[in-house]
Amino acid sequence: CGALEVQSPNLFFNIETHARWLVEEGLPQGIANTAWACGRLGVLSYSLFYEIEKHAEWYVSEANVQEITNTVWACATLGLQSPGLFSGVERRAEDIVRDSKAQGLANMCYAFAVLDLMMQYQTTLAHFWESLISMRSQEIATKELSQLVQVQFFASSAGICLKDPSPVLRTRMDQVVRSTAQVESQFHRRVSAILSTIGFNHEIEVSPLNATETGGMLAIDIACRKQKVAIECDGPSHFLIASGSGRFTRIENGPTKAKRLFLERSGWTVINLKYQDWIEAKTKSGEKLFVRNKLWEGGIDFGASGLKDNQAGSYIGKGFSPSSKTEETMPFPERSTHNLSDTFLKGDSRHDASFRETDTSMDQRSDHSSESKEEESNRTSIED
């Protein structure tokens, strides 16, 4: 499923249900392949990654380097910190450096950066980074170059200085940045149009990298440079999928959270507009009120952005409030990543109840079929 990028809710429902058996009785290769598929498809299987974390010492000891790097990459993509797994990675750092190709080392560096573990594992990160940039430039593919660029920017924003790549590698990294396509969705364009009608000065697809030719990498969807306000229009691709129902949750994936943290550390005020809330604001007036209130909630000074004071005053008391059903289906502390130890290893009883509320059983999932079709219809107009 992962390689073909095919969603299979029933299959992942059973993986979630039998996660303990899969990890305790399975081989590292099968575990790694399953974790990788979850990461590739954006499917959040709590039980699977909980069991991997619980058996991390055995898993890291028995798994080969590729299996470890694939699992770590999946954790990063899903935004799951796994203390036992990463401690094991630290212990096997020399094996990983010796046996990994560029892809494996790039995945490791990327995981440390996305999960904001750079400071905690600074020595290990530097070891992986320096081993990777010391490879011949031709051994590093475009995808890995993109990861390298993001790792360096994330590290810099966290106050961590990584060794500079060679001039040849730096040139290739810069080329990747410049060639990254800028993407605008219908969601972006509609929000931009509303901002224009209320007089909020802004630009589309703005680079936060302070470079002259940056392409679309880490570009801010909508930005006011004057106030350093970043508005991110988060479509379905920014959120994880429940393993049983196959429906999008309101839980952000790892890269989305990592980008927000990077922007905040770089001095931007970040406002995330979730597509679920946008869909609820169905009428044009609802959409406008929703955008206005999000700006106010973010403490945005309308006057400084070019909005007239009498316009700003008219917003007060006309708020758009999403209904209770837009709450996150799986509660976690508000942070840049989900730490498995906080929710499972400390015996958080909310896990079972909240997970069953979302995934439940085959019969309950069929009860939501009509609602799912409506959501699917709404999402088709949001593109991103």
XYZ file of C-alpha atoms in Angstrom:
384
model
C 0.000 0.000 0.000
C 2.782 2.401 0.919
C 4.748 1.939 -2.289
C 1.588 2.266 -4.381
C 0.254 5.106 -2.221
C -3.057 3.303 -1.844
C -5.169 3.845 1.269
C -6.646 0.701 2.805
C -8.657 1.567 5.950
C -9.607 -2.047 6.681
C -6.010 -3.229 6.473
C -4.723 -0.498 8.780
C -7.626 -1.069 11.145
C -6.415 -4.650 11.556
C -2.794 -3.524 11.896
C -3.901 -1.239 14.712
C -5.950 -3.991 16.333
C -3.145 -6.582 16.135
C -0.185 -4.243 16.704
C 1.026 -6.047 19.804
C 1.106 -9.395 18.010
C 2.759 -7.845 14.957
C 5.655 -6.451 17.004
C 6.057 -9.259 19.520
C 5.820 -12.067 16.965
C 7.024 -10.336 13.829
C 10.455 -9.759 12.341
C 12.104 -6.321 12.244
C 11.711 -6.174 8.453
C 7.945 -6.580 8.636
C 7.675 -4.064 11.464
C 9.801 -1.526 9.596
C 7.854 -1.991 6.368
C 4.567 -1.454 8.189
C 5.835 1.647 9.990
C 7.197 3.012 6.701
C 3.825 2.456 5.008
C 2.100 4.391 7.796
C 4.530 7.255 7.292
C 4.202 7.191 3.536
C 0.399 7.307 3.656
C 0.126 9.578 6.685
C -1.785 6.949 8.652
C -1.541 7.284 12.410
C -1.426 3.864 14.069
C -0.944 4.674 17.734
C -0.797 1.086 18.886
C 1.846 0.100 16.341
C 4.236 2.878 17.295
C 3.506 2.385 20.971
C 4.527 -1.267 20.648
C 7.669 -0.298 18.715
C 8.551 2.162 21.462
C 7.838 -0.398 24.184
C 10.124 -2.931 22.478
C 12.628 -0.339 21.242
C 15.681 -1.907 22.875
C 15.025 -5.266 21.201
C 13.995 -3.695 17.919
C 17.026 -1.439 17.507
C 19.343 -4.295 18.464
C 17.834 -6.773 15.979
C 16.903 -4.494 13.080
C 19.371 -3.676 10.329
C 20.336 -0.095 9.575
C 17.834 0.399 6.749
C 14.994 -0.884 8.907
C 15.963 1.536 11.672
C 16.251 4.558 9.377
C 12.917 3.776 7.707
C 11.196 3.555 11.094
C 12.763 6.789 12.292
C 11.676 8.524 9.088
C 8.107 7.314 9.667
C 8.153 8.757 13.189
C 9.280 12.116 11.803
C 6.647 12.157 9.079
C 3.901 11.369 11.572
C 5.316 13.744 14.196
C 5.912 11.041 16.828
C 8.764 11.329 19.268
C 9.898 7.916 20.476
C 12.491 8.246 23.274
C 13.423 4.576 23.400
C 13.847 4.345 19.645
C 16.035 7.434 19.410
C 18.139 6.371 22.390
C 18.771 3.147 20.514
C 19.716 5.128 17.417
C 22.267 7.013 19.492
C 23.778 3.730 20.698
C 24.031 2.375 17.161
C 25.239 5.603 15.588
C 28.522 4.086 14.376
C 26.714 1.172 12.712
C 24.319 3.568 11.030
C 27.148 5.737 9.689
C 29.110 2.728 8.469
C 26.252 0.884 6.770
C 23.945 3.658 5.580
C 23.734 5.159 2.143
C 22.970 8.839 1.639
C 19.223 8.253 1.901
C 19.500 6.633 5.321
C 21.699 9.372 6.781
C 19.502 12.079 5.283
C 16.429 10.447 6.853
C 18.155 10.388 10.232
C 19.151 14.056 10.087
C 15.691 14.992 8.862
C 14.020 13.108 11.716
C 16.106 14.853 14.372
C 15.239 18.224 12.801
C 11.506 17.666 12.234
C 10.961 16.232 15.720
C 13.033 19.030 17.298
C 15.498 16.574 18.835
C 18.530 18.443 17.505
C 19.664 19.846 20.829
C 19.039 16.630 22.745
C 21.040 14.567 20.250
C 23.352 17.283 18.980
C 26.474 15.103 18.897
C 24.709 12.280 17.047
C 23.126 14.709 14.599
C 26.501 16.299 13.865
C 28.014 12.851 13.291
C 25.301 11.871 10.804
C 25.405 15.276 9.118
C 29.175 15.347 8.656
C 29.201 11.769 7.386
C 26.528 12.643 4.859
C 28.078 15.842 3.512
C 31.443 14.092 3.216
C 29.998 11.711 0.612
C 30.523 12.385 -3.056
C 27.953 14.875 -4.254
C 26.750 12.482 -6.958
C 25.712 9.949 -4.294
C 23.160 12.364 -2.843
C 19.851 12.460 -4.720
C 17.542 15.459 -5.072
C 15.207 14.329 -2.291
C 18.117 14.059 0.135
C 19.382 17.476 -0.921
C 15.980 18.922 -0.054
C 16.171 17.274 3.362
C 19.664 18.672 3.891
C 18.483 22.198 3.182
C 15.608 21.916 5.630
C 17.789 20.387 8.323
C 20.284 23.233 8.057
C 17.572 25.894 8.276
C 15.800 24.167 11.179
C 19.097 23.772 13.025
C 20.078 27.385 12.456
C 16.734 28.626 13.806
C 17.342 26.511 16.943
C 20.805 28.019 17.430
C 22.690 24.943 16.246
C 25.561 25.404 13.819
C 26.220 22.488 11.483
C 29.362 22.102 9.407
C 29.189 23.811 6.018
C 28.862 21.515 2.996
C 31.502 21.574 0.280
C 31.129 24.261 -2.419
C 29.975 21.625 -4.913
C 27.331 20.242 -2.558
C 26.254 23.734 -1.532
C 25.711 24.638 -5.176
C 23.489 21.604 -5.677
C 21.540 22.390 -2.496
C 20.962 25.960 -3.687
C 19.760 24.655 -7.039
C 17.208 22.448 -5.307
C 15.936 25.396 -3.294
C 15.551 27.566 -6.391
C 13.849 24.802 -8.378
C 11.242 23.963 -5.737
C 7.911 24.853 -7.276
C 5.613 27.363 -5.636
C 2.151 25.922 -5.113
C -1.074 27.892 -4.794
C -4.374 26.199 -4.031
C -7.948 27.374 -4.307
C -7.895 27.620 -0.502
C -4.950 30.084 -0.656
C -6.553 32.155 -3.355
C -9.884 32.438 -1.552
C -8.250 33.485 1.729
C -6.091 35.977 -0.152
C -9.186 37.464 -1.805
C -10.867 37.879 1.577
C -7.771 39.538 3.043
C -7.768 41.941 0.121
C -11.425 42.866 0.679
C -10.769 43.728 4.330
C -7.671 45.709 3.429
C -4.994 43.444 4.899
C -1.784 43.960 2.931
C -0.154 40.651 2.050
C 1.756 38.588 -0.487
C 1.377 35.014 -1.703
C 4.115 32.351 -1.417
C 6.693 34.366 0.509
C 10.068 32.880 1.352
C 11.147 33.142 5.000
C 14.741 32.273 4.104
C 16.010 35.794 3.412
C 17.565 34.767 0.135
C 17.173 36.229 -3.340
C 16.255 32.998 -5.153
C 14.484 30.565 -2.887
C 11.711 29.002 -4.915
C 8.887 27.418 -2.958
C 10.836 25.618 -0.226
C 9.330 26.397 3.184
C 7.418 29.232 1.513
C 4.719 30.919 3.590
C 1.299 30.587 1.979
C 0.259 34.179 2.742
C 2.459 36.718 4.487
C 2.606 40.308 5.640
C 6.310 41.113 5.616
C 5.855 44.373 7.522
C 4.497 42.651 10.623
C 6.102 39.271 9.936
C 2.716 37.572 9.960
C 2.576 34.142 8.322
C -0.816 32.693 7.390
C -0.722 29.007 6.544
C -3.704 27.507 4.706
C -3.572 23.891 5.859
C -5.394 21.514 3.526
C -5.836 17.745 4.061
C -2.196 16.943 3.241
C -1.168 18.630 6.507
C -3.110 16.205 8.687
C -2.873 12.554 9.697
C -5.369 9.861 8.786
C -7.048 7.675 11.396
C -5.962 4.064 10.955
C -9.424 2.559 11.241
C -11.830 4.961 9.602
C -9.459 6.215 6.914
C -10.675 9.726 7.644
C -8.526 12.778 8.235
C -8.059 13.772 11.866
C -7.224 17.264 13.095
C -3.755 16.119 14.138
C -1.000 17.818 12.150
C 1.811 15.782 10.637
C 5.459 16.235 11.554
C 6.560 18.547 8.706
C 3.641 20.917 9.325
C 4.526 21.314 12.986
C 8.217 21.598 12.213
C 7.601 24.408 9.722
C 5.522 26.349 12.233
C 8.233 26.012 14.881
C 10.865 27.131 12.357
C 8.833 30.208 11.427
C 8.187 31.119 15.054
C 11.860 30.801 15.897
C 12.604 33.001 12.902
C 10.433 35.764 14.347
C 7.150 35.189 12.496
C 3.687 35.183 14.039
C 2.061 32.081 12.574
C -1.672 31.669 12.014
C -2.779 28.248 10.814
C -6.127 28.051 9.027
C -7.370 24.467 9.132
C -9.398 23.282 6.187
C -11.934 21.601 8.512
C -12.790 24.981 10.052
C -12.839 26.539 6.597
C -15.400 23.992 5.386
C -17.623 24.816 8.356
C -17.626 28.469 7.349
C -19.677 27.567 4.297
C -21.168 30.942 3.414
C -19.049 33.800 2.141
C -19.843 35.894 5.216
C -18.825 32.965 7.413
C -15.520 32.620 5.630
C -14.808 36.319 6.029
C -15.675 36.339 9.719
C -13.554 33.250 10.221
C -10.498 34.898 8.658
C -11.061 38.132 10.582
C -11.299 36.349 13.912
C -8.213 34.273 13.229
C -6.260 37.481 12.690
C -7.624 38.955 15.899
C -6.864 35.784 17.847
C -3.299 36.036 16.600
C -3.023 39.536 18.005
C -2.539 41.086 14.583
C -2.365 44.886 14.429
C -4.661 45.678 11.520
C -3.543 49.282 11.342
C 0.098 48.323 10.879
C -0.826 46.075 7.972
C -2.741 48.789 6.182
C -6.247 48.012 7.484
C -8.279 51.028 8.551
C -9.158 51.294 12.238
C -12.911 51.619 11.570
C -12.791 48.360 9.624
C -10.950 46.608 12.435
C -13.439 47.802 15.024
C -16.350 46.318 13.128
C -14.959 42.802 13.606
C -15.325 42.696 17.373
C -18.178 40.519 18.588
C -18.815 38.916 15.198
C -16.809 35.802 15.718
C -16.910 32.499 13.915
C -16.727 29.602 16.348
C -16.213 26.086 14.987
C -18.564 23.510 16.442
C -17.487 21.011 19.054
C -17.089 18.262 16.473
C -13.980 19.993 15.135
C -12.009 19.147 18.280
C -9.021 16.878 17.795
C -10.099 13.277 17.647
C -7.026 12.126 19.540
C -5.959 14.450 22.405
C -2.306 15.254 22.931
C -0.522 18.107 24.693
C -0.065 21.117 22.410
C 3.535 20.859 21.248
C 5.601 20.585 18.131
C 5.494 16.792 18.178
C 3.665 13.965 19.917
C 5.827 12.228 22.508
C 4.837 8.595 22.825
C 6.181 8.399 26.383
C 3.847 11.185 27.531
C 0.717 9.474 26.302
C 1.440 5.791 26.685
C 4.379 5.006 28.933
C 2.959 7.171 31.719
C -0.359 5.359 31.511
C -2.543 8.037 29.987
C -5.990 6.438 30.057
C -7.308 8.925 27.484
C -5.659 6.917 24.707
C -8.032 3.971 24.647
C -11.205 6.031 24.894
C -10.213 8.651 22.358
C -8.822 6.135 19.923
C -11.926 4.003 20.005
C -14.031 7.109 19.583
C -12.237 7.746 16.298
C -11.609 4.282 14.883
C -14.081 2.123 16.815
C -15.330 -0.834 14.798
C -16.190 -1.773 11.263
C -19.913 -1.169 11.932
C -19.363 2.269 13.418
C -17.191 3.270 10.507
C -19.980 2.364 8.099
C -22.343 4.607 10.087
C -20.209 7.581 9.125
C -20.256 6.814 5.394
C -22.658 9.602 4.439
C -20.725 12.138 6.507
C -17.444 10.962 4.979
C -18.833 11.461 1.465
C -19.803 15.020 2.370
C -16.343 15.729 3.729
C -14.789 14.260 0.600
C -16.933 16.501 -1.569
C -15.863 19.559 0.416
C -12.187 18.608 0.270
C -12.147 18.387 -3.490
C -12.292 22.180 -3.657
C -9.326 22.645 -1.309
C -6.607 20.938 -3.391
C -3.761 21.206 -0.811
